[in-house]
Amino acid sequence: MSKALSELFSLNRHYARSINLERDLDVPESVLGYIVTERSADALKQILIDSPISEQTRAFTLTGVYGTGKSAFAHFLLCLFEPKTAKVRQYALDIARKALSPESYKELESNLPPEGCFQAIATAQREPLAHTIISALTYGAEKFWGKAKSKNAITKKLTELSKEAMSGRQFDGKEILKLVQEVTEAAKTNVVLLIDELGKNLEFASLHQGTEDLYLLQQLAEFKQPQGQHLYLIGLLHQSFADYSYRLASVQRNEWSKIQGRFSDIAFTESPRQMTRLIGEAIDKSRLDKYARIIQRQAEDWHKCLRTEVDDITPELIAATYPLHPLTALALPILCTRYAQNDRSLFTFLASTEPYSFKTYLNEASVEKDQIPTLKLDRVYDYFIESVGMGLASRPQLQKWVEVQNLINDARNLDSDSLKLLKTVGILNLITSTGALRASRHLVTLAMGDSADDREKQTQISQLIDQLLDQKGQLTERKHGDELRIWEGSDFDVEGEISLRIEQERSPLANILSSVFPLKPVVAQRHSYKTGTVRYFERRYLDSIENLSKLNCSSRDYDGLIVYWVDETLPTKVPQQTLDGKPLILIGGATINLVKIAALEYTALKKIQLSSPQLQTDSVARLEVRHRLVHAERLLDETLSQAFDFTQHQNQCWLEGKSDFIDRVTNFKSKLSDICDRVYDQGLILWNELINRRELSSQGVKAMRLLIDAMLNYGDLENLGLLGNGPEVSIYASVLRESGIHRQENDVFGFYPPTAEGIIPVWQAIEDFCLSATKQPTTIDLLYHQLEAPPYGVKRGAIPVLLAAVLLARVDDVSVYKDRTFIPVLGSEHFELLVKHPQRFAVKYFEIFGLRSQVFRELENVLKSPHAKKVSPKLRNSTMLSVVKPLTQFAT
């Protein structure tokens, strides 16, 4: 009968960190039982005994993974900083006395002020560092001066600042430094600023591309203390600063490492073997019953097989880590440390329910015939690919991992056992190529089985190894080193090539961003919904190299220009509009130096991918560049978004020349529409997306042609004689009928000035343009320019229809010319050409007065006679127009 492993094994609940620094400090018994290990004794000496006498902060980081005792040591240290009268300090001193030499203990005691220290303690969240420090100082003030807030002005101030921090207020680094100065002077004793889980602040800074928090840490580490006082700055971390910055560009990660250099780092790290012991402590085996004896026997068998190849391994250690395969238990800590996003991945692997995790394995695997299955290296490989994924792109030694992954992906057509074998070899290749855990034939055969004495399984694996060795490209064997390998390696130094390309880059940041990350236009939404005319703002990167007073939109189609300023120095003056009269908006960016770093790295990788000939023959390097490029592109996108994120930085903006601060995207969008309402107050109000647009679709072009043809030939008919529901009918209804341009007066349908308010200004502009051409014909392209510019901003799709309506309404006194030749009869073919080449057409106004007026009145009476009504409008119009030129010459 089978039994699920989850019925036998589980994870100890107390495996997570149990010390709460803020909660346990006032509990005297909380320190009892603390054991000062060699590692913690050394840390105690570094902080309280061996610290150099200096006016600067005594800054330390305690770095180590879960379960290594950082928090317990920090608690012990804080107990020593309590007042002399406190029981908890006496307990802590008794523990220290037993662990230190008499000389060291005496010096330790003399360095502890009798009144105790001001203890500012906080457990960080993913939040700005300033918020965590304010929280720590507030806790310390209430503890040091009592909870009666009225007793101390500093406590009152800190309480108010805590409320502001909770509401999301951003604090300047100088403000925090001044606050620390005030607290230090008011306390008149040593100040301890201890931040547990400092890594969460660093994760927040990494996620938000922030350097302010890192710079604040640096300033605190260099803080000059009052005479006779000391500031202890202590942060608890799971890994180094640089490892928290895996999201960032390599140049930024180097900067993070430099800042950690301001701190004395005390490593609370364990050897891989000790981490394996921690794994054993995490696995609860209290429900094993009879299976405990089976595990012990299997552990002893494994020990006999492995003791000659693996040092410092015991049957007890093997048994403690069941049901992990012994080689999995030994390799997992090394793998997590080298390749995972952080050391927590070891514990995430054990405790999470992610695919291929240890906990998932307990739910999936079962004991069959008293044979306990073990979690093997191939499953660890699958876990890292599935869960860690692209986080590997920023880790050292990526090339090895990329090639292993690439070769295994290429072997997907192999059977299950062959794939497991390749994954096993790949994991062992990744952690070492020499030493005990190298992928020797013997170790690989052992790693594939559940039992050390399963000779049949080992023979099968050995035969499988021979088969894969015969298939070139799948597996190779270095016989002189007794090692199986699945990669050949790469000689292309990607990191070095990136640095070289960055050094060679001379283009301004604005040009780089425009090339690799061009901006799409943005729409003034509310204005567009209100008027039916979609207003597009061009967006462009600019820096101080560009002359703002000479800016133009790159196309007349744009209704305005938004400039994203990618220079660390903001401009002193910004014009109200572009040279072509369009509204100009400038947005100042924050953290531009980070944008530059990310852009340079992305550009360098892009150039490497496109122009490095070595990548043509080096598949490993090619794949690594591809991985890094994806990571760099995402980083640049995040960095740019955050640099111009109104909610984070309240970016300074210039809206039509006036300085302003925007705190929300919705406010910015609203202001865009406000600008359009003001600048384009004479524009069309027209809801028809077929015609009211910059470029007509093929369907729109056809519909416009049919409509203008109907206007020219059937203007005296209701609805221009159009039938059905085609697009030309839709355009007619919205542009001509609903506006009142085509209507019936005195029982006659014709074209008249509009009655709709949203059309009148544009109609008037077209009519004034035609009537102003009295001395010589004026080309129609000038009308296009006028209508497309403020205050109209008409989209050119609608202009031909409105122009045709005005010409038909003013047929008596406005004539049209093509290439300086009079057109007696306008046809739809003329408008087809006019749409493409308006500069070839012109209009001229002929004022009718005197003899000419009398002739026109007589002619009009003739053409309006009952007999003339039987003639088509086109013929009547042609008759009228054919006499215009002779009459003009006669009048002259």
Short mmCIF file of C-alpha atoms in Angstrom, two decimals, residues 62 492 514 521 552 631:
data_model
loop_
_atom_site.label_atom_id
_atom_site.label_comp_id
_atom_site.label_asym_id
_atom_site.label_seq_id
_atom_site.Cartn_x
_atom_site.Cartn_y
_atom_site.Cartn_z
CA LEU A 62 25.21 41.66 9.64
CA PHE A 492 33.37 35.78 -25.58
CA SER A 514 14.89 58.37 -29.34
CA PRO A 521 1.91 60.15 -29.45
CA ASN A 552 8.68 72.49 -34.29
CA HIS A 631 16.62 42.11 -18.89
#
